[in-house]
Amino acid sequence: MNRLRLGTLRMMFDSMSETRKRKMKVRFSSISLRALAAVLPVLFVVILASAVFAQEEVPPPYGGLKNPFSWDDVSAQEAGRKIYQQSCVGCHGLKGDSLPQSNFSGADFRRNLEEKADYYFWVLSEGRLNKGMPPYKASLSDEKRWQLLTFLRSLSGAPAQAEKSPVPPPVSAEGGQLSLGVPARAAAGQDLALTAVLEDADGRPVSATMVKFFAKVSFFGNSLMEIGEAETDAQGKAVLTYTPRFSGDVQIVARYGGLETAAPLALEDASRPFYRVEVGIDLPAPGPEVLVGTRTALDLGEQNFAPATALRLPGGVLSWLLIVAATLALIWFTYSRVAYQMFRIPRASDIRDTNTRLVPTVAMLFVLAMGVLLLLMLLTGPHSHLHALP
Amino acid sequence: MRPRAEGYSERLERVALSPLAKTGRGYKLFVLFLAAVVGWGLYAYVTQLRFGLVTTGMRDQVMWGLYLVNFVFFIGISHAGTLISAILRVTHAGWRTPVTRMAEMITVVAISIGALMPIIDLGRPDRVLNMVLFGRFQSPLLWDILSIASYLTGSLIYLYLPLIPDIALMRDRLGRGASIIQRKIYTWLAVGWRNTPEQRHRLEKAIGIMAVTIIPIAVSVHTVVSYVFSMLLRPGWNSTVFGIYFVIGAIFSGIASILIVMAIFRKLYHLEEYITERHFRNLSYLLLVSLLVYFYLTVGEYLTTGYKMEIEDKHLLELLLVGKDAFLFWFFVVAGMVIPAVLIIVRRGPAIPRILVAAVLVNVAMWIKRFVIIIPSLKVPLMPFEFGAYTPTWVEWSITGAAFAAFILIFAIFAKVMPLLSIWEVAEGEETGAAHATEASALAERTGLSPGEVEAAVERLARERGRPQQT
């Protein structure tokens, strides 16, 4: 089950379009945000209301609809399972029990679903936006929505599925014990060591075995986010060095096979930025690498959220701020040169009462003033300052 | 002055300057009407300022509406002018002279109106100042400010320079009735022009520099306008071709605008002798070329998007091809590309009305095309929610109407104070042409060619020596 849940998160990420992934990689670099990003495109919340809403009248065109698939249609269930993993699992959880108000695993859900399929189909299609459940009629066809409901029925009251781990746990760990040690003090941005000890039923250490570590993150529902894995040594100890990028109280979970253990970890806020936004290409440059932007662009936001994106540029004269500034200066210099040509148009000797050079003079002054103003606007803006990167 | 050209240039002056002297009743009524429309637009804008952007159809999902459509449209037709007149000048296209002034005027007026649109689009226009004080140069919006400010100033200079000899002419032709202020203004603006060789040399040098400078600036302006969209990861905007796509689109609608303005003033100001069918034909060929390039880019854009078909692109293409915006999209294709192309290629019927219809269709369709670029992309949800919706309100329509009225109004007023033909350049072209005609007739006498062949020879000579002779 655990592997499955993790795999789902992965799959969701893999199934995203390339563009979206790229976008995400740029925008979010902290792990918590990446998990958020993985859940985002997939959908938020499927809150199928149970008893309370079941009394509601189902409006047309949904009223009286019947599931075209047999509830026990395995291929429909399988198709539904895929959709569920892509679109629902983020909020409802693998077993459908993450949200108490719409618990798909309860026995009464199966009965309700069979009796009022049209009601559930309606909620799935139109959503319950006030509860966080988006409508799916635009993104899923009728057939797919019914397949999804067919799958949901199989969740409820079904006999607990056996753990389907591709690597069967070695006999020695069965009935054993997994313990997890976390440091007493830790802060976001600082390396910390998570230690899990795996022992078999007789208290002997289990070596050369991969233990996975998770953090419980909260996004609509709670879900586990993998933060890494480590191999146990001869003492059965698996140590993961980990740099949290978020702060607050989190639950760290270590897992091996059917064994699971959790420990609370309080993470303090970071006192300084400890990672930089990966934006731009690390170009080779003669000078030091600079950041174009305010110093505050390096500060972390609330809850250590990534700072606003800032361009990372090669230092010195290669900076494209300077290229833009040079182009601008060239344009306005040309204008003032043209204005000067106007100014140099020789005076007519017979016009004495009017200063014929007034217009060219004004033009020249205006062009120069505008040029300087635009240049200053470009160069003195708070985001145009160059800072060496930490 | 050559005595032979006297009759021609006198008539030219009379034709070009007479509309400036007398103002008809119809003109006054028309100006009054335009001013009323602009006034109504101002009222709509005050309403928007009072109650906020909620009076528009823009909401959190579709957050850009008609204002941005107008922005792109007006910046687009502003290319008419300067870019086309500069390109024709740099390439010494001799036939350009009666057309350039109008083209340059379109530029200045259109870019002024266009630049106002993003400000109107803001709920708090006073915060534009923040762009100057705290602008971040990473933002395409700041690039917009820089390039549009450069382009507007450059077009003003480029419009003013060739005006100097004509203003001097008007200064000298001012009647007794002219007030001192009028006389003073014309004298100031004419920069003491006496048409001496040295003055001409200075002026031509200045014009030459500007013509070359303005071309890359004009290209950069519309490229940057397109970056406002293509720097975003939105379906339909996330495109590398947008820069050139917008530039070609701008030239396309720009040429159509020149054709319309030309046709109107040819009729109103009786310029048939100077703006001939040849000008319409030549410009219609340029229109056709830009149409074909635009068509090619359009096909390429939607084909590459549709071939890869990410889910958001699918939603967008569905909207455009068969969905709610299909009418607008297909209107653009049929009325903006197919019909104008047929009208230009199939040369049946009188040329000028035919080309004029094509130009009007192109401009209407290109306005709609900008709508098609901006709005449907915003409707497509990037998260699994319903599609956005956008219906412009009366406030937006009023301000849009006022923008077009203001465009025509400024143009109408300008056409009253400055000659719409570049008199000196047209006269120069005629002198050159006459010189060629003399050469050609001498040639005809010697070789015994027919008059038709002589005419062809004149044309050829004029083309070869398109550049006006230096005096």
Short mmCIF file of N, CA, C and O in Angstrom, two decimals, chain A residues 228-334:
data_model
loop_
_atom_site.label_atom_id
_atom_site.label_comp_id
_atom_site.label_asym_id
_atom_site.label_seq_id
_atom_site.Cartn_x
_atom_site.Cartn_y
_atom_site.Cartn_z
N GLY A 228 13.33 10.60 0.98
CA GLY A 228 14.56 9.91 0.62
C GLY A 228 14.57 8.50 1.16
O GLY A 228 13.64 8.06 1.85
N GLU A 229 15.61 7.77 0.82
CA GLU A 229 15.73 6.44 1.37
C GLU A 229 17.20 6.18 1.72
O GLU A 229 18.09 6.84 1.20
N ALA A 230 17.39 5.28 2.62
CA ALA A 230 18.75 4.98 3.03
C ALA A 230 18.86 3.48 3.32
O ALA A 230 17.86 2.82 3.64
N GLU A 231 20.05 2.96 3.19
CA GLU A 231 20.25 1.53 3.37
C GLU A 231 20.73 1.25 4.80
O GLU A 231 21.53 2.03 5.35
N THR A 232 20.23 0.19 5.36
CA THR A 232 20.66 -0.13 6.72
C THR A 232 22.07 -0.73 6.70
O THR A 232 22.45 -1.43 5.76
N ASP A 233 22.82 -0.40 7.71
CA ASP A 233 24.18 -0.94 7.80
C ASP A 233 24.16 -2.21 8.66
O ASP A 233 23.08 -2.76 8.95
N ALA A 234 25.31 -2.64 9.07
CA ALA A 234 25.40 -3.89 9.82
C ALA A 234 24.65 -3.82 11.13
O ALA A 234 24.16 -4.83 11.65
N GLN A 235 24.53 -2.60 11.67
CA GLN A 235 23.78 -2.47 12.93
C GLN A 235 22.28 -2.28 12.68
O GLN A 235 21.53 -1.97 13.59
N GLY A 236 21.89 -2.38 11.41
CA GLY A 236 20.48 -2.19 11.10
C GLY A 236 20.09 -0.74 11.07
O GLY A 236 18.91 -0.39 11.09
N LYS A 237 21.10 0.13 11.01
CA LYS A 237 20.82 1.54 11.10
C LYS A 237 20.84 2.17 9.70
O LYS A 237 21.79 2.01 8.95
N ALA A 238 19.79 2.91 9.36
CA ALA A 238 19.75 3.64 8.09
C ALA A 238 19.72 5.12 8.42
O ALA A 238 18.86 5.57 9.16
N VAL A 239 20.71 5.85 7.91
CA VAL A 239 20.79 7.28 8.23
C VAL A 239 20.55 8.09 6.96
O VAL A 239 21.22 7.90 5.94
N LEU A 240 19.61 8.96 7.02
CA LEU A 240 19.33 9.84 5.88
C LEU A 240 19.69 11.27 6.28
O LEU A 240 19.18 11.78 7.28
N THR A 241 20.57 11.87 5.50
CA THR A 241 20.85 13.28 5.74
C THR A 241 19.88 14.09 4.89
O THR A 241 19.74 13.84 3.69
N TYR A 242 19.24 15.00 5.53
CA TYR A 242 18.11 15.64 4.88
C TYR A 242 18.10 17.12 5.22
O TYR A 242 18.39 17.52 6.35
N THR A 243 17.81 17.95 4.22
CA THR A 243 17.72 19.39 4.46
C THR A 243 16.27 19.82 4.27
O THR A 243 15.80 19.93 3.14
N PRO A 244 15.56 20.02 5.34
CA PRO A 244 14.17 20.44 5.18
C PRO A 244 14.11 21.86 4.64
O PRO A 244 14.94 22.69 5.00
N ARG A 245 13.15 22.11 3.81
CA ARG A 245 13.02 23.46 3.26
C ARG A 245 11.77 24.14 3.77
O ARG A 245 11.40 25.19 3.30
N PHE A 246 11.12 23.50 4.68
CA PHE A 246 9.93 24.12 5.26
C PHE A 246 10.11 24.13 6.77
O PHE A 246 11.04 23.53 7.31
N SER A 247 9.23 24.82 7.43
CA SER A 247 9.35 24.88 8.88
C SER A 247 8.01 24.52 9.50
O SER A 247 7.02 24.30 8.81
N GLY A 248 7.99 24.47 10.81
CA GLY A 248 6.76 24.09 11.51
C GLY A 248 6.87 22.66 12.02
O GLY A 248 7.91 22.01 11.93
N ASP A 249 5.76 22.17 12.58
CA ASP A 249 5.76 20.81 13.12
C ASP A 249 5.41 19.83 12.01
O ASP A 249 4.37 19.95 11.38
N VAL A 250 6.30 18.91 11.80
CA VAL A 250 6.00 17.90 10.78
C VAL A 250 6.13 16.52 11.41
O VAL A 250 6.75 16.33 12.46
N GLN A 251 5.53 15.58 10.73
CA GLN A 251 5.60 14.20 11.14
C GLN A 251 6.55 13.50 10.19
O GLN A 251 6.36 13.55 8.98
N ILE A 252 7.61 12.92 10.72
CA ILE A 252 8.51 12.15 9.87
C ILE A 252 8.13 10.68 10.00
O ILE A 252 7.88 10.19 11.11
N VAL A 253 8.07 10.00 8.88
CA VAL A 253 7.66 8.60 8.90
C VAL A 253 8.76 7.78 8.23
O VAL A 253 9.27 8.17 7.19
N ALA A 254 9.11 6.66 8.88
CA ALA A 254 10.03 5.72 8.25
C ALA A 254 9.26 4.45 7.95
O ALA A 254 8.36 4.07 8.69
N ARG A 255 9.60 3.84 6.85
CA ARG A 255 8.82 2.70 6.43
C ARG A 255 9.70 1.62 5.87
O ARG A 255 10.65 1.88 5.11
N TYR A 256 9.34 0.42 6.21
CA TYR A 256 9.94 -0.69 5.51
C TYR A 256 8.90 -1.78 5.43
O TYR A 256 8.40 -2.25 6.46
N GLY A 257 8.56 -2.18 4.21
CA GLY A 257 7.54 -3.20 4.07
C GLY A 257 6.29 -2.78 4.81
O GLY A 257 5.78 -1.69 4.65
N GLY A 258 5.81 -3.66 5.68
CA GLY A 258 4.61 -3.33 6.42
C GLY A 258 4.92 -2.59 7.72
O GLY A 258 4.02 -2.22 8.46
N LEU A 259 6.17 -2.38 7.99
CA LEU A 259 6.55 -1.71 9.23
C LEU A 259 6.55 -0.22 9.02
O LEU A 259 7.02 0.28 7.99
N GLU A 260 6.04 0.47 9.99
CA GLU A 260 6.01 1.92 9.86
C GLU A 260 6.16 2.52 11.23
O GLU A 260 5.63 2.03 12.21
N THR A 261 6.90 3.61 11.29
CA THR A 261 7.02 4.29 12.56
C THR A 261 7.13 5.78 12.29
O THR A 261 7.63 6.21 11.26
N ALA A 262 6.62 6.57 13.20
CA ALA A 262 6.58 8.00 12.99
C ALA A 262 7.18 8.71 14.17
O ALA A 262 7.18 8.19 15.28
N ALA A 263 7.71 9.92 13.90
CA ALA A 263 8.24 10.73 14.99
C ALA A 263 7.99 12.19 14.66
O ALA A 263 8.12 12.60 13.50
N PRO A 264 7.61 12.96 15.65
CA PRO A 264 7.37 14.38 15.38
C PRO A 264 8.69 15.15 15.31
O PRO A 264 9.65 14.81 16.00
N LEU A 265 8.72 16.16 14.50
CA LEU A 265 9.92 16.96 14.36
C LEU A 265 9.50 18.42 14.25
O LEU A 265 8.65 18.77 13.43
N ALA A 266 10.03 19.24 15.14
CA ALA A 266 9.72 20.67 15.10
C ALA A 266 10.83 21.39 14.36
O ALA A 266 11.99 21.33 14.75
N LEU A 267 10.47 22.04 13.28
CA LEU A 267 11.47 22.73 12.47
C LEU A 267 11.34 24.23 12.66
O LEU A 267 10.26 24.79 12.45
N GLU A 268 12.42 24.84 13.05
CA GLU A 268 12.38 26.29 13.22
C GLU A 268 12.51 26.97 11.86
O GLU A 268 13.01 26.38 10.91
N ASP A 269 12.10 28.23 11.85
CA ASP A 269 12.26 29.01 10.63
C ASP A 269 13.74 29.21 10.34
O ASP A 269 14.55 29.29 11.26
N ALA A 270 14.04 29.32 9.09
CA ALA A 270 15.43 29.61 8.73
C ALA A 270 15.74 31.06 9.04
O ALA A 270 14.89 31.93 8.91
N SER A 271 16.97 31.29 9.46
CA SER A 271 17.34 32.66 9.78
C SER A 271 17.83 33.40 8.55
O SER A 271 17.85 34.62 8.51
N ARG A 272 18.21 32.66 7.55
CA ARG A 272 18.73 33.31 6.33
C ARG A 272 18.36 32.41 5.14
O ARG A 272 18.03 31.24 5.32
N PRO A 273 18.43 32.98 3.96
CA PRO A 273 18.13 32.15 2.80
C PRO A 273 19.14 31.02 2.69
O PRO A 273 20.34 31.25 2.84
N PHE A 274 18.68 29.83 2.48
CA PHE A 274 19.62 28.72 2.43
C PHE A 274 19.64 28.03 1.09
O PHE A 274 20.35 27.11 0.86
N TYR A 275 18.81 28.49 0.19
CA TYR A 275 18.91 27.97 -1.18
C TYR A 275 18.52 29.10 -2.09
O TYR A 275 17.89 30.05 -1.69
N ARG A 276 18.94 29.01 -3.32
CA ARG A 276 18.58 30.08 -4.23
C ARG A 276 17.68 29.54 -5.31
O ARG A 276 17.71 28.35 -5.63
N VAL A 277 16.93 30.44 -5.85
CA VAL A 277 15.97 30.03 -6.85
C VAL A 277 16.73 29.64 -8.10
O VAL A 277 17.60 30.36 -8.56
N GLU A 278 16.37 28.51 -8.61
CA GLU A 278 17.07 28.06 -9.80
C GLU A 278 16.39 28.66 -11.02
O GLU A 278 15.54 28.07 -11.64
N VAL A 279 16.77 29.85 -11.32
CA VAL A 279 16.24 30.49 -12.52
C VAL A 279 17.41 30.92 -13.35
O VAL A 279 18.40 31.42 -12.83
N GLY A 280 17.31 30.71 -14.62
CA GLY A 280 18.38 31.16 -15.49
C GLY A 280 19.44 30.11 -15.66
O GLY A 280 19.44 29.07 -15.00
N ILE A 281 20.33 30.39 -16.53
CA ILE A 281 21.40 29.45 -16.85
C ILE A 281 22.67 29.96 -16.20
O ILE A 281 22.93 31.16 -16.20
N ASP A 282 23.40 29.04 -15.66
CA ASP A 282 24.65 29.41 -15.01
C ASP A 282 25.71 29.64 -16.08
O ASP A 282 26.44 28.74 -16.45
N LEU A 283 25.77 30.84 -16.59
CA LEU A 283 26.71 31.12 -17.68
C LEU A 283 28.10 31.36 -17.11
O LEU A 283 28.24 31.95 -16.04
N PRO A 284 29.09 30.92 -17.84
CA PRO A 284 30.45 31.26 -17.38
C PRO A 284 30.67 32.75 -17.55
O PRO A 284 30.26 33.33 -18.55
N ALA A 285 31.27 33.35 -16.56
CA ALA A 285 31.46 34.80 -16.63
C ALA A 285 32.75 35.15 -15.94
O ALA A 285 33.17 34.46 -15.01
N PRO A 286 33.40 36.19 -16.40
CA PRO A 286 34.66 36.57 -15.78
C PRO A 286 34.48 37.06 -14.35
O PRO A 286 35.24 36.70 -13.46
N GLY A 287 33.46 37.85 -14.11
CA GLY A 287 33.29 38.44 -12.79
C GLY A 287 32.55 37.53 -11.86
O GLY A 287 32.27 36.37 -12.18
N PRO A 288 32.21 38.02 -10.69
CA PRO A 288 31.41 37.22 -9.77
C PRO A 288 29.98 37.14 -10.29
O PRO A 288 29.52 38.02 -11.01
N GLU A 289 29.30 36.08 -9.92
CA GLU A 289 27.92 35.94 -10.35
C GLU A 289 27.07 36.95 -9.59
O GLU A 289 27.25 37.14 -8.39
N VAL A 290 26.18 37.59 -10.30
CA VAL A 290 25.39 38.61 -9.62
C VAL A 290 23.92 38.31 -9.77
O VAL A 290 23.49 37.57 -10.64
N LEU A 291 23.19 38.91 -8.89
CA LEU A 291 21.75 38.82 -8.95
C LEU A 291 21.26 40.21 -9.28
O LEU A 291 21.69 41.19 -8.69
N VAL A 292 20.37 40.29 -10.24
CA VAL A 292 19.80 41.58 -10.55
C VAL A 292 18.47 41.66 -9.84
O VAL A 292 17.55 40.92 -10.13
N GLY A 293 18.38 42.55 -8.89
CA GLY A 293 17.13 42.65 -8.15
C GLY A 293 17.41 43.24 -6.79
O GLY A 293 18.56 43.56 -6.46
N THR A 294 16.37 43.37 -6.01
CA THR A 294 16.57 43.90 -4.67
C THR A 294 17.19 42.83 -3.78
O THR A 294 17.08 41.64 -4.06
N ARG A 295 17.77 43.27 -2.68
CA ARG A 295 18.28 42.30 -1.72
C ARG A 295 17.15 41.46 -1.16
O ARG A 295 17.31 40.28 -0.88
N THR A 296 15.99 42.07 -1.04
CA THR A 296 14.86 41.32 -0.47
C THR A 296 14.46 40.17 -1.38
O THR A 296 13.78 39.26 -0.95
N ALA A 297 14.88 40.24 -2.64
CA ALA A 297 14.55 39.13 -3.53
C ALA A 297 15.24 37.86 -3.08
O ALA A 297 14.89 36.77 -3.51
N LEU A 298 16.22 38.00 -2.20
CA LEU A 298 16.90 36.81 -1.69
C LEU A 298 16.28 36.31 -0.40
O LEU A 298 16.58 35.23 0.07
N ASP A 299 15.44 37.15 0.21
CA ASP A 299 14.83 36.73 1.48
C ASP A 299 13.71 35.75 1.21
O ASP A 299 13.01 35.82 0.20
N LEU A 300 13.54 34.89 2.14
CA LEU A 300 12.46 33.93 2.01
C LEU A 300 11.16 34.57 2.48
O LEU A 300 11.14 35.42 3.35
N GLY A 301 10.09 34.11 1.89
CA GLY A 301 8.78 34.62 2.29
C GLY A 301 8.29 33.87 3.50
O GLY A 301 9.03 33.15 4.18
N GLU A 302 7.03 34.04 3.79
CA GLU A 302 6.43 33.35 4.93
C GLU A 302 6.57 31.85 4.76
O GLU A 302 6.49 31.33 3.64
N GLN A 303 6.77 31.18 5.85
CA GLN A 303 6.93 29.72 5.87
C GLN A 303 8.02 29.28 4.90
O GLN A 303 7.93 28.23 4.28
N ASN A 304 9.01 30.11 4.74
CA ASN A 304 10.15 29.80 3.91
C ASN A 304 9.79 29.55 2.46
O ASN A 304 10.41 28.76 1.77
N PHE A 305 8.75 30.22 2.00
CA PHE A 305 8.43 30.07 0.60
C PHE A 305 9.52 30.71 -0.24
O PHE A 305 10.20 31.62 0.20
N ALA A 306 9.63 30.22 -1.43
CA ALA A 306 10.69 30.70 -2.30
C ALA A 306 10.53 32.19 -2.55
O ALA A 306 9.43 32.68 -2.65
N PRO A 307 11.63 32.91 -2.63
CA PRO A 307 11.54 34.34 -2.92
C PRO A 307 11.10 34.56 -4.36
O PRO A 307 11.11 33.65 -5.17
N ALA A 308 10.71 35.79 -4.62
CA ALA A 308 10.31 36.14 -5.97
C ALA A 308 11.46 35.83 -6.92
O ALA A 308 12.62 35.97 -6.58
N THR A 309 11.11 35.41 -8.11
CA THR A 309 12.16 35.05 -9.04
C THR A 309 12.99 36.28 -9.38
O THR A 309 12.50 37.38 -9.47
N ALA A 310 14.21 36.07 -9.51
CA ALA A 310 15.11 37.14 -9.90
C ALA A 310 16.06 36.56 -10.92
O ALA A 310 16.35 35.37 -10.91
N LEU A 311 16.48 37.40 -11.83
CA LEU A 311 17.34 36.89 -12.89
C LEU A 311 18.76 36.73 -12.38
O LEU A 311 19.29 37.59 -11.72
N ARG A 312 19.32 35.59 -12.69
CA ARG A 312 20.71 35.39 -12.34
C ARG A 312 21.52 35.66 -13.59
O ARG A 312 21.24 35.13 -14.65
N LEU A 313 22.46 36.51 -13.49
CA LEU A 313 23.16 36.93 -14.70
C LEU A 313 24.65 36.79 -14.52
O LEU A 313 25.16 36.87 -13.41
N PRO A 314 25.32 36.61 -15.63
CA PRO A 314 26.77 36.70 -15.54
C PRO A 314 27.12 38.14 -15.17
O PRO A 314 26.45 39.08 -15.57
N GLY A 315 28.17 38.27 -14.41
CA GLY A 315 28.47 39.59 -13.88
C GLY A 315 29.11 40.52 -14.89
O GLY A 315 29.33 40.16 -16.04
N GLY A 316 29.38 41.70 -14.46
CA GLY A 316 30.13 42.66 -15.25
C GLY A 316 29.38 43.18 -16.45
O GLY A 316 28.17 43.24 -16.46
N VAL A 317 30.15 43.53 -17.48
CA VAL A 317 29.56 44.19 -18.63
C VAL A 317 28.70 43.26 -19.46
O VAL A 317 27.99 43.69 -20.35
N LEU A 318 28.75 41.96 -19.19
CA LEU A 318 27.95 41.05 -19.99
C LEU A 318 26.48 41.09 -19.60
O LEU A 318 25.64 40.58 -20.31
N SER A 319 26.22 41.66 -18.47
CA SER A 319 24.84 41.70 -18.00
C SER A 319 23.94 42.29 -19.05
O SER A 319 24.24 43.31 -19.64
N TRP A 320 22.81 41.65 -19.28
CA TRP A 320 21.99 42.16 -20.38
C TRP A 320 21.23 43.40 -19.98
O TRP A 320 20.69 44.09 -20.83
N LEU A 321 21.25 43.72 -18.72
CA LEU A 321 20.74 45.04 -18.33
C LEU A 321 21.56 46.12 -19.03
O LEU A 321 21.03 47.07 -19.58
N LEU A 322 22.87 45.88 -19.04
CA LEU A 322 23.74 46.88 -19.65
C LEU A 322 23.58 46.90 -21.17
O LEU A 322 23.71 47.94 -21.80
N ILE A 323 23.29 45.73 -21.73
CA ILE A 323 23.07 45.70 -23.19
C ILE A 323 21.82 46.50 -23.54
O ILE A 323 21.82 47.31 -24.47
N VAL A 324 20.77 46.28 -22.76
CA VAL A 324 19.54 47.04 -23.01
C VAL A 324 19.81 48.52 -22.82
O VAL A 324 19.40 49.35 -23.64
N ALA A 325 20.54 48.86 -21.76
CA ALA A 325 20.82 50.27 -21.49
C ALA A 325 21.64 50.88 -22.63
O ALA A 325 21.37 52.00 -23.07
N ALA A 326 22.62 50.10 -23.14
CA ALA A 326 23.45 50.63 -24.22
C ALA A 326 22.62 50.88 -25.47
O ALA A 326 22.76 51.90 -26.15
N THR A 327 21.71 49.94 -25.79
CA THR A 327 20.86 50.12 -26.96
C THR A 327 20.00 51.36 -26.82
O THR A 327 19.87 52.17 -27.74
N LEU A 328 19.43 51.49 -25.62
CA LEU A 328 18.57 52.65 -25.37
C LEU A 328 19.37 53.94 -25.53
O LEU A 328 18.92 54.90 -26.16
N ALA A 329 20.56 53.94 -24.97
CA ALA A 329 21.39 55.14 -25.06
C ALA A 329 21.71 55.45 -26.52
O ALA A 329 21.66 56.61 -26.95
N LEU A 330 21.97 54.40 -27.29
CA LEU A 330 22.29 54.60 -28.70
C LEU A 330 21.12 55.24 -29.44
O LEU A 330 21.28 56.20 -30.21
N ILE A 331 19.91 54.72 -29.18
CA ILE A 331 18.72 55.25 -29.86
C ILE A 331 18.56 56.74 -29.55
O ILE A 331 18.40 57.56 -30.44
N TRP A 332 18.65 57.07 -28.26
CA TRP A 332 18.36 58.45 -27.89
C TRP A 332 19.52 59.37 -28.26
O TRP A 332 19.32 60.55 -28.52
N PHE A 333 20.69 58.81 -28.34
CA PHE A 333 21.81 59.61 -28.84
C PHE A 333 21.58 59.94 -30.31
O PHE A 333 21.80 61.07 -30.76
N THR A 334 21.09 58.94 -31.07
CA THR A 334 20.79 59.19 -32.48
C THR A 334 19.73 60.28 -32.62
O THR A 334 19.84 61.16 -33.46
#
